[in-house]
């Protein structure tokens, strides 16, 4: 399930079905195949798009019904005042899926402007029976690059060829680059051990020392990226090791803004991270991408975590956000500013002691030796 929030990016002008078909790849981040897509509108503007896999009769009926219920519930939460359903694939699979999805939306009181099937280079409307407008053989999708595609590209939106290309954007680097990162991570582990050894006796397992190092590293690398300088291999290795401490990860989380360079930074860190250290960067990338309305990139980033560490707390939280179709607008003015003018904190502030209080489930976390993963 891939929800996206076009309201967080550029508005695309849609006047007819062909425009909407041209817009969908930019709304969800890639050209869909074997998919059902629901585009939600409010006040005649596209505000939301959600995609799900097209399920055929080989899939049990209860699973297909659950998938439809989840898709329409996501759309319903956006408080849209109209929607369009699009099915991508052969008629024998698309027709029943579009029909069930459309009926489910009507039962929720959501008016449907149209329902379309897109197969190869043609499309059909389920609501138009005028042969002069919608011939039985379908209408051809105009070849070449549409004006809408040009406008979207100029605005910085991307439509990848397919979902495989999208997944490749979060896959780990290989070859010489991976060898270099592996060596850098070994150096980072030595650095970690040395820092813990130098910590004062009162600093159990060097927790405070490592967290201070983590905060300093995050500030430095984010400032560099903001000015256009990507992190080195040693930077990435040290950062990903420090992010295994939840307090350091949350410090980075609280500093993710809606600026596109943040997505670039965390995408780069994720791809270069050693696989056993990827959970934190992947979850942070998912949050950064979601903030910008790129639910498709957030989804594939989370898949990297949940496939290997299904209990990782931040990934589970972000997965729930995507499944529920929660809009980034719900964040308000995140991150808030504290009274000292610095960035806010996700946890509550214990003003009696002047320090941040962590959630109960994480308050007892301690920094662990290098090489051990954190939930």
Short mmCIF file of C-alpha atoms in Angstrom, two decimals:
data_model
loop_
_atom_site.label_atom_id
_atom_site.label_comp_id
_atom_site.label_asym_id
_atom_site.label_seq_id
_atom_site.Cartn_x
_atom_site.Cartn_y
_atom_site.Cartn_z
CA UNK A 1 0.00 0.00 0.00
CA UNK A 2 1.54 3.30 -1.11
CA UNK A 3 -0.13 6.54 0.04
CA UNK A 4 1.27 9.83 -1.19
CA UNK A 5 0.39 13.41 -0.40
CA UNK A 6 0.65 15.69 -3.45
CA UNK A 7 -0.48 18.59 -1.30
CA UNK A 8 3.01 18.53 0.22
CA UNK A 9 4.59 19.06 -3.21
CA UNK A 10 3.70 20.88 -6.41
CA UNK A 11 0.11 21.09 -7.67
CA UNK A 12 -0.53 19.49 -11.07
CA UNK A 13 -3.37 20.76 -13.24
CA UNK A 14 -5.74 17.97 -14.29
CA UNK A 15 -8.54 18.78 -16.74
CA UNK A 16 -9.46 15.39 -18.27
CA UNK A 17 -8.83 11.65 -17.83
CA UNK A 18 -5.69 11.74 -19.98
CA UNK A 19 -4.23 14.41 -17.68
CA UNK A 20 -4.95 12.31 -14.60
CA UNK A 21 -3.35 9.23 -16.17
CA UNK A 22 -0.28 11.33 -17.00
CA UNK A 23 -0.22 12.69 -13.42
CA UNK A 24 -0.48 9.40 -11.52
CA UNK A 25 3.18 8.33 -11.98
CA UNK A 26 4.29 11.65 -10.50
CA UNK A 27 1.78 11.38 -7.67
CA UNK A 28 2.98 7.94 -6.55
CA UNK A 29 6.62 8.17 -7.72
CA UNK A 30 6.66 5.50 -10.44
CA UNK A 31 4.69 4.19 -13.42
CA UNK A 32 2.22 1.67 -11.99
CA UNK A 33 1.54 -1.78 -13.41
CA UNK A 34 -0.87 -4.40 -12.07
CA UNK A 35 -2.13 -1.79 -9.63
CA UNK A 36 -5.26 -0.09 -8.39
CA UNK A 37 -4.88 3.62 -7.65
CA UNK A 38 -7.33 5.94 -5.93
CA UNK A 39 -6.83 9.67 -6.42
CA UNK A 40 -8.60 11.82 -3.84
CA UNK A 41 -9.72 15.39 -4.44
CA UNK A 42 -10.92 18.27 -2.35
CA UNK A 43 -12.26 21.54 -3.76
CA UNK A 44 -11.41 20.32 -7.29
CA UNK A 45 -7.72 19.85 -6.38
CA UNK A 46 -5.81 16.57 -6.16
CA UNK A 47 -4.74 16.17 -2.53
CA UNK A 48 -3.96 12.49 -2.21
CA UNK A 49 -3.15 9.29 -4.08
CA UNK A 50 -2.95 5.72 -2.81
CA UNK A 51 -1.84 2.61 -4.68
CA UNK A 52 -2.25 -1.11 -3.97
CA UNK A 53 -1.28 -4.24 -5.84
CA UNK A 54 -3.86 -5.69 -8.19
CA UNK A 55 -4.97 -9.05 -6.75
CA UNK A 56 -6.43 -11.73 -9.01
CA UNK A 57 -8.76 -14.64 -8.25
CA UNK A 58 -5.81 -16.81 -7.17
CA UNK A 59 -5.65 -14.73 -3.99
CA UNK A 60 -8.18 -15.81 -1.32
CA UNK A 61 -11.33 -13.69 -1.22
CA UNK A 62 -10.82 -12.61 2.40
CA UNK A 63 -7.33 -11.25 1.61
CA UNK A 64 -8.67 -9.34 -1.40
CA UNK A 65 -11.51 -7.91 0.72
CA UNK A 66 -9.07 -6.84 3.44
CA UNK A 67 -6.83 -5.12 0.87
CA UNK A 68 -9.81 -3.19 -0.53
CA UNK A 69 -10.97 -2.21 2.95
CA UNK A 70 -7.52 -0.91 3.84
CA UNK A 71 -7.22 1.10 0.62
CA UNK A 72 -10.60 2.82 0.94
CA UNK A 73 -10.10 3.49 4.65
CA UNK A 74 -6.89 5.37 3.83
CA UNK A 75 -8.78 7.48 1.30
CA UNK A 76 -11.63 8.09 3.75
CA UNK A 77 -9.24 9.46 6.38
CA UNK A 78 -8.19 12.23 4.01
CA UNK A 79 -11.69 13.73 4.09
CA UNK A 80 -11.84 13.98 0.32
CA UNK A 81 -14.99 15.23 -1.39
CA UNK A 82 -14.47 13.21 -4.59
CA UNK A 83 -12.28 10.45 -5.97
CA UNK A 84 -11.25 8.67 -9.16
CA UNK A 85 -10.35 4.96 -9.29
CA UNK A 86 -7.80 3.74 -11.84
CA UNK A 87 -6.92 0.13 -12.56
CA UNK A 88 -3.73 -0.78 -14.39
CA UNK A 89 -3.61 -4.17 -16.10
CA UNK A 90 -5.73 -6.62 -18.10
CA UNK A 91 -9.51 -6.26 -18.11
CA UNK A 92 -10.24 -9.63 -16.47
CA UNK A 93 -8.28 -8.57 -13.36
CA UNK A 94 -8.92 -4.83 -13.36
CA UNK A 95 -12.69 -4.91 -13.93
CA UNK A 96 -13.71 -6.72 -10.70
CA UNK A 97 -11.12 -4.85 -8.62
CA UNK A 98 -12.26 -1.43 -9.80
CA UNK A 99 -15.90 -2.41 -9.31
CA UNK A 100 -15.33 -3.56 -5.71
CA UNK A 101 -13.20 -0.52 -4.88
CA UNK A 102 -15.71 1.91 -6.39
CA UNK A 103 -18.60 0.32 -4.48
CA UNK A 104 -16.66 0.47 -1.22
CA UNK A 105 -15.96 4.18 -1.74
CA UNK A 106 -19.64 4.86 -2.48
CA UNK A 107 -20.66 3.08 0.73
CA UNK A 108 -18.46 5.57 2.59
CA UNK A 109 -20.29 8.43 0.88
CA UNK A 110 -17.35 9.44 -1.35
CA UNK A 111 -18.59 10.59 -4.80
CA UNK A 112 -16.74 9.12 -7.77
CA UNK A 113 -15.92 11.40 -10.67
CA UNK A 114 -14.77 8.52 -12.86
CA UNK A 115 -13.34 5.02 -12.91
CA UNK A 116 -10.73 4.13 -15.50
CA UNK A 117 -8.87 1.09 -16.79
CA UNK A 118 -5.42 1.58 -18.28
CA UNK A 119 -4.03 -1.25 -20.39
CA UNK A 120 -0.86 -0.73 -22.40
CA UNK A 121 -1.29 2.54 -24.30
CA UNK A 122 -5.08 2.80 -24.04
CA UNK A 123 -7.66 3.66 -21.41
CA UNK A 124 -11.37 3.05 -20.89
CA UNK A 125 -13.92 4.83 -18.71
CA UNK A 126 -16.41 2.66 -16.81
CA UNK A 127 -18.79 5.61 -16.55
CA UNK A 128 -18.92 6.79 -20.14
CA UNK A 129 -20.94 4.83 -22.72
CA UNK A 130 -20.84 7.44 -25.47
CA UNK A 131 -18.94 5.78 -28.37
CA UNK A 132 -17.95 9.15 -29.78
CA UNK A 133 -16.21 10.01 -26.53
CA UNK A 134 -15.24 6.58 -25.23
CA UNK A 135 -15.07 4.07 -28.11
CA UNK A 136 -15.22 0.32 -27.33
CA UNK A 137 -11.57 -0.08 -28.31
CA UNK A 138 -10.60 2.56 -25.76
CA UNK A 139 -8.85 5.88 -26.21
CA UNK A 140 -5.19 5.98 -27.04
CA UNK A 141 -2.87 7.66 -24.59
CA UNK A 142 -1.04 10.31 -26.56
CA UNK A 143 2.56 9.25 -27.25
CA UNK A 144 5.49 11.43 -26.26
CA UNK A 145 6.02 13.62 -23.23
CA UNK A 146 2.90 15.40 -22.01
CA UNK A 147 2.92 19.05 -20.90
CA UNK A 148 1.96 17.83 -17.43
CA UNK A 149 5.03 15.56 -17.31
CA UNK A 150 7.21 18.49 -18.30
CA UNK A 151 5.69 20.69 -15.58
CA UNK A 152 6.16 17.97 -12.97
CA UNK A 153 9.78 17.39 -13.97
CA UNK A 154 10.59 21.09 -13.89
CA UNK A 155 9.05 21.21 -10.40
CA UNK A 156 11.41 18.45 -9.28
CA UNK A 157 8.96 15.55 -9.25
CA UNK A 158 10.15 12.19 -10.55
CA UNK A 159 8.30 9.24 -12.07
CA UNK A 160 10.51 6.17 -12.10
CA UNK A 161 9.90 3.41 -14.68
CA UNK A 162 8.46 0.94 -12.14
CA UNK A 163 8.54 -0.13 -8.50
CA UNK A 164 11.73 -2.11 -9.06
CA UNK A 165 13.51 1.11 -9.97
CA UNK A 166 12.10 2.66 -6.80
CA UNK A 167 13.46 -0.16 -4.62
CA UNK A 168 16.86 0.25 -6.23
CA UNK A 169 17.02 3.75 -4.73
CA UNK A 170 17.41 2.26 -1.26
CA UNK A 171 19.50 -0.82 -2.03
CA UNK A 172 22.98 -1.03 -0.50
CA UNK A 173 25.97 -0.04 -2.60
CA UNK A 174 28.13 -2.91 -3.82
CA UNK A 175 31.59 -3.62 -5.15
CA UNK A 176 34.46 -1.29 -4.33
CA UNK A 177 32.13 1.14 -2.54
CA UNK A 178 30.93 -1.63 -0.20
CA UNK A 179 34.47 -2.76 0.53
CA UNK A 180 35.43 0.81 1.44
CA UNK A 181 32.45 1.16 3.76
CA UNK A 182 33.19 -2.17 5.41
CA UNK A 183 36.72 -1.02 6.20
CA UNK A 184 35.43 2.36 7.43
CA UNK A 185 32.97 0.61 9.74
CA UNK A 186 35.76 -1.45 11.29
CA UNK A 187 37.66 1.78 11.96
CA UNK A 188 34.51 3.24 13.50
CA UNK A 189 34.18 0.26 15.85
CA UNK A 190 37.74 0.83 17.05
CA UNK A 191 36.91 4.51 17.56
CA UNK A 192 33.78 3.56 19.52
CA UNK A 193 35.72 1.25 21.84
CA UNK A 194 38.38 3.89 22.45
CA UNK A 195 35.74 6.50 23.29
CA UNK A 196 34.05 4.16 25.77
CA UNK A 197 37.40 3.35 27.38
CA UNK A 198 38.08 7.07 27.88
CA UNK A 199 34.69 7.75 29.51
CA UNK A 200 34.72 8.59 33.26
CA UNK A 201 33.77 5.79 35.68
CA UNK A 202 30.48 7.53 36.46
CA UNK A 203 29.45 7.23 32.78
CA UNK A 204 28.08 3.69 32.62
CA UNK A 205 29.24 1.98 29.41
CA UNK A 206 30.17 5.43 28.09
CA UNK A 207 26.50 6.21 27.38
CA UNK A 208 26.69 9.98 27.91
CA UNK A 209 29.99 10.24 26.09
CA UNK A 210 28.66 8.38 23.06
CA UNK A 211 25.46 10.40 22.98
CA UNK A 212 27.37 13.66 23.06
CA UNK A 213 29.51 12.36 20.22
CA UNK A 214 26.38 11.40 18.32
CA UNK A 215 24.76 14.80 18.71
CA UNK A 216 27.94 16.56 17.61
CA UNK A 217 28.30 14.28 14.57
CA UNK A 218 24.70 14.80 13.48
CA UNK A 219 24.96 18.59 13.73
CA UNK A 220 28.21 18.60 11.78
CA UNK A 221 27.10 16.30 8.98
CA UNK A 222 23.68 17.94 8.54
CA UNK A 223 25.33 21.36 8.34
CA UNK A 224 27.76 20.08 5.72
CA UNK A 225 24.99 18.46 3.67
CA UNK A 226 22.94 21.65 3.83
CA UNK A 227 25.90 23.39 2.18
CA UNK A 228 26.21 20.66 -0.45
CA UNK A 229 29.00 18.49 1.00
CA UNK A 230 28.19 14.76 1.20
CA UNK A 231 29.55 12.68 4.10
CA UNK A 232 32.75 10.65 3.64
CA UNK A 233 32.90 6.90 4.15
CA UNK A 234 34.29 7.41 7.65
CA UNK A 235 31.50 9.90 8.39
CA UNK A 236 28.83 7.41 7.31
CA UNK A 237 30.40 4.54 9.24
CA UNK A 238 30.71 6.56 12.46
CA UNK A 239 27.20 8.00 12.15
CA UNK A 240 25.50 4.65 11.49
CA UNK A 241 27.26 3.12 14.47
CA UNK A 242 26.20 6.01 16.72
CA UNK A 243 22.60 5.72 15.48
CA UNK A 244 22.34 2.32 17.18
CA UNK A 245 21.76 4.35 20.36
CA UNK A 246 18.09 5.32 20.34
CA UNK A 247 18.79 8.69 21.94
CA UNK A 248 21.18 9.57 19.11
CA UNK A 249 18.71 8.31 16.53
CA UNK A 250 15.96 10.42 18.07
CA UNK A 251 18.25 13.46 18.09
CA UNK A 252 18.60 13.01 14.33
CA UNK A 253 14.87 12.36 13.96
CA UNK A 254 13.97 15.62 15.68
CA UNK A 255 16.13 17.53 13.21
CA UNK A 256 14.51 16.27 10.02
CA UNK A 257 12.83 19.16 8.26
CA UNK A 258 10.82 19.27 5.04
CA UNK A 259 13.85 20.31 2.99
CA UNK A 260 14.67 18.00 0.03
CA UNK A 261 18.38 17.79 0.92
CA UNK A 262 17.40 15.84 4.04
CA UNK A 263 16.02 13.04 1.83
CA UNK A 264 19.21 13.12 -0.23
CA UNK A 265 21.33 12.85 2.93
CA UNK A 266 19.50 9.94 4.55
CA UNK A 267 19.13 8.08 1.27
CA UNK A 268 22.89 8.31 0.79
CA UNK A 269 23.59 7.20 4.37
CA UNK A 270 21.19 4.26 4.08
CA UNK A 271 22.69 2.94 0.85
CA UNK A 272 26.22 3.17 2.21
CA UNK A 273 25.48 1.79 5.69
CA UNK A 274 26.54 -1.73 6.53
CA UNK A 275 23.38 -3.89 6.31
CA UNK A 276 23.35 -4.66 10.05
CA UNK A 277 23.39 -0.91 10.77
CA UNK A 278 20.71 0.10 8.25
CA UNK A 279 17.61 0.13 10.48
CA UNK A 280 18.14 3.62 11.89
CA UNK A 281 19.05 5.34 8.59
CA UNK A 282 16.21 3.57 6.76
CA UNK A 283 13.63 4.69 9.33
CA UNK A 284 14.96 8.25 9.26
CA UNK A 285 14.81 8.26 5.45
CA UNK A 286 11.22 7.00 5.62
CA UNK A 287 10.29 9.91 7.89
CA UNK A 288 12.11 12.47 5.70
CA UNK A 289 10.46 11.14 2.52
CA UNK A 290 7.01 11.05 4.15
CA UNK A 291 7.45 14.65 5.29
CA UNK A 292 7.92 15.64 1.64
CA UNK A 293 4.84 13.68 0.54
CA UNK A 294 6.89 10.86 -1.04
CA UNK A 295 5.10 7.87 0.45
CA UNK A 296 6.50 5.52 -2.21
CA UNK A 297 10.11 6.15 -1.18
CA UNK A 298 9.14 5.96 2.49
CA UNK A 299 7.50 2.59 1.84
CA UNK A 300 10.52 0.93 0.20
CA UNK A 301 12.84 2.36 2.88
CA UNK A 302 10.69 0.79 5.59
CA UNK A 303 10.58 -2.50 3.72
CA UNK A 304 14.36 -2.71 4.08
CA UNK A 305 14.01 -2.53 7.85
CA UNK A 306 10.92 -4.64 8.39
CA UNK A 307 12.19 -7.47 6.20
CA UNK A 308 15.12 -8.00 8.57
CA UNK A 309 14.15 -6.30 11.86
CA UNK A 310 10.33 -6.42 12.09
CA UNK A 311 10.35 -5.22 15.71
CA UNK A 312 12.38 -2.06 15.13
CA UNK A 313 10.29 0.57 16.95
CA UNK A 314 10.59 3.59 14.66
CA UNK A 315 10.02 1.49 11.53
CA UNK A 316 6.86 0.03 13.04
CA UNK A 317 5.63 3.51 13.93
CA UNK A 318 6.26 4.83 10.41
CA UNK A 319 4.68 1.72 8.90
CA UNK A 320 1.52 2.47 10.90
CA UNK A 321 1.61 6.09 9.70
CA UNK A 322 1.71 4.95 6.06
CA UNK A 323 -0.90 2.23 6.51
CA UNK A 324 -3.27 4.74 8.09
CA UNK A 325 -2.57 7.32 5.39
CA UNK A 326 -1.72 10.05 7.91
CA UNK A 327 -0.80 13.31 6.22
CA UNK A 328 2.48 15.10 7.03
CA UNK A 329 0.28 18.13 7.80
CA UNK A 330 -0.51 16.39 11.08
CA UNK A 331 3.01 17.29 12.27
CA UNK A 332 2.13 20.96 12.52
CA UNK A 333 5.27 23.03 13.14
CA UNK A 334 7.62 20.09 13.77
CA UNK A 335 10.26 20.44 14.97
CA UNK A 336 9.12 22.85 17.66
CA UNK A 337 11.54 25.40 19.08
CA UNK A 338 12.32 25.26 22.78
CA UNK A 339 12.64 28.26 25.07
CA UNK A 340 16.38 28.47 24.45
CA UNK A 341 15.83 28.80 20.70
CA UNK A 342 17.16 25.36 19.88
CA UNK A 343 15.38 22.52 18.14
CA UNK A 344 12.59 20.90 20.07
CA UNK A 345 12.54 17.39 21.42
CA UNK A 346 10.13 14.55 20.71
CA UNK A 347 10.03 13.51 24.36
CA UNK A 348 8.60 15.50 27.25
CA UNK A 349 10.72 17.97 29.16
CA UNK A 350 11.24 17.37 32.88
CA UNK A 351 11.49 21.01 33.94
CA UNK A 352 12.26 20.16 37.56
CA UNK A 353 15.58 18.67 36.48
CA UNK A 354 15.96 20.60 33.25
CA UNK A 355 16.37 17.49 31.14
CA UNK A 356 14.46 15.54 28.59
CA UNK A 357 12.31 12.62 29.74
CA UNK A 358 12.26 9.70 27.35
CA UNK A 359 9.18 7.54 26.80
CA UNK A 360 8.90 4.77 29.39
CA UNK A 361 9.68 2.04 26.85
CA UNK A 362 13.02 3.61 26.01
CA UNK A 363 14.04 5.40 29.21
CA UNK A 364 16.16 2.53 30.46
CA UNK A 365 18.16 2.18 27.21
CA UNK A 366 21.92 2.29 27.60
CA UNK A 367 24.61 2.61 24.99
CA UNK A 368 25.73 -0.86 23.98
CA UNK A 369 29.10 -2.07 22.73
CA UNK A 370 29.81 -1.61 19.03
CA UNK A 371 28.35 -4.23 16.76
CA UNK A 372 25.19 -4.89 18.76
CA UNK A 373 21.95 -3.75 17.22
CA UNK A 374 19.25 -1.85 19.03
CA UNK A 375 15.49 -2.26 18.61
#
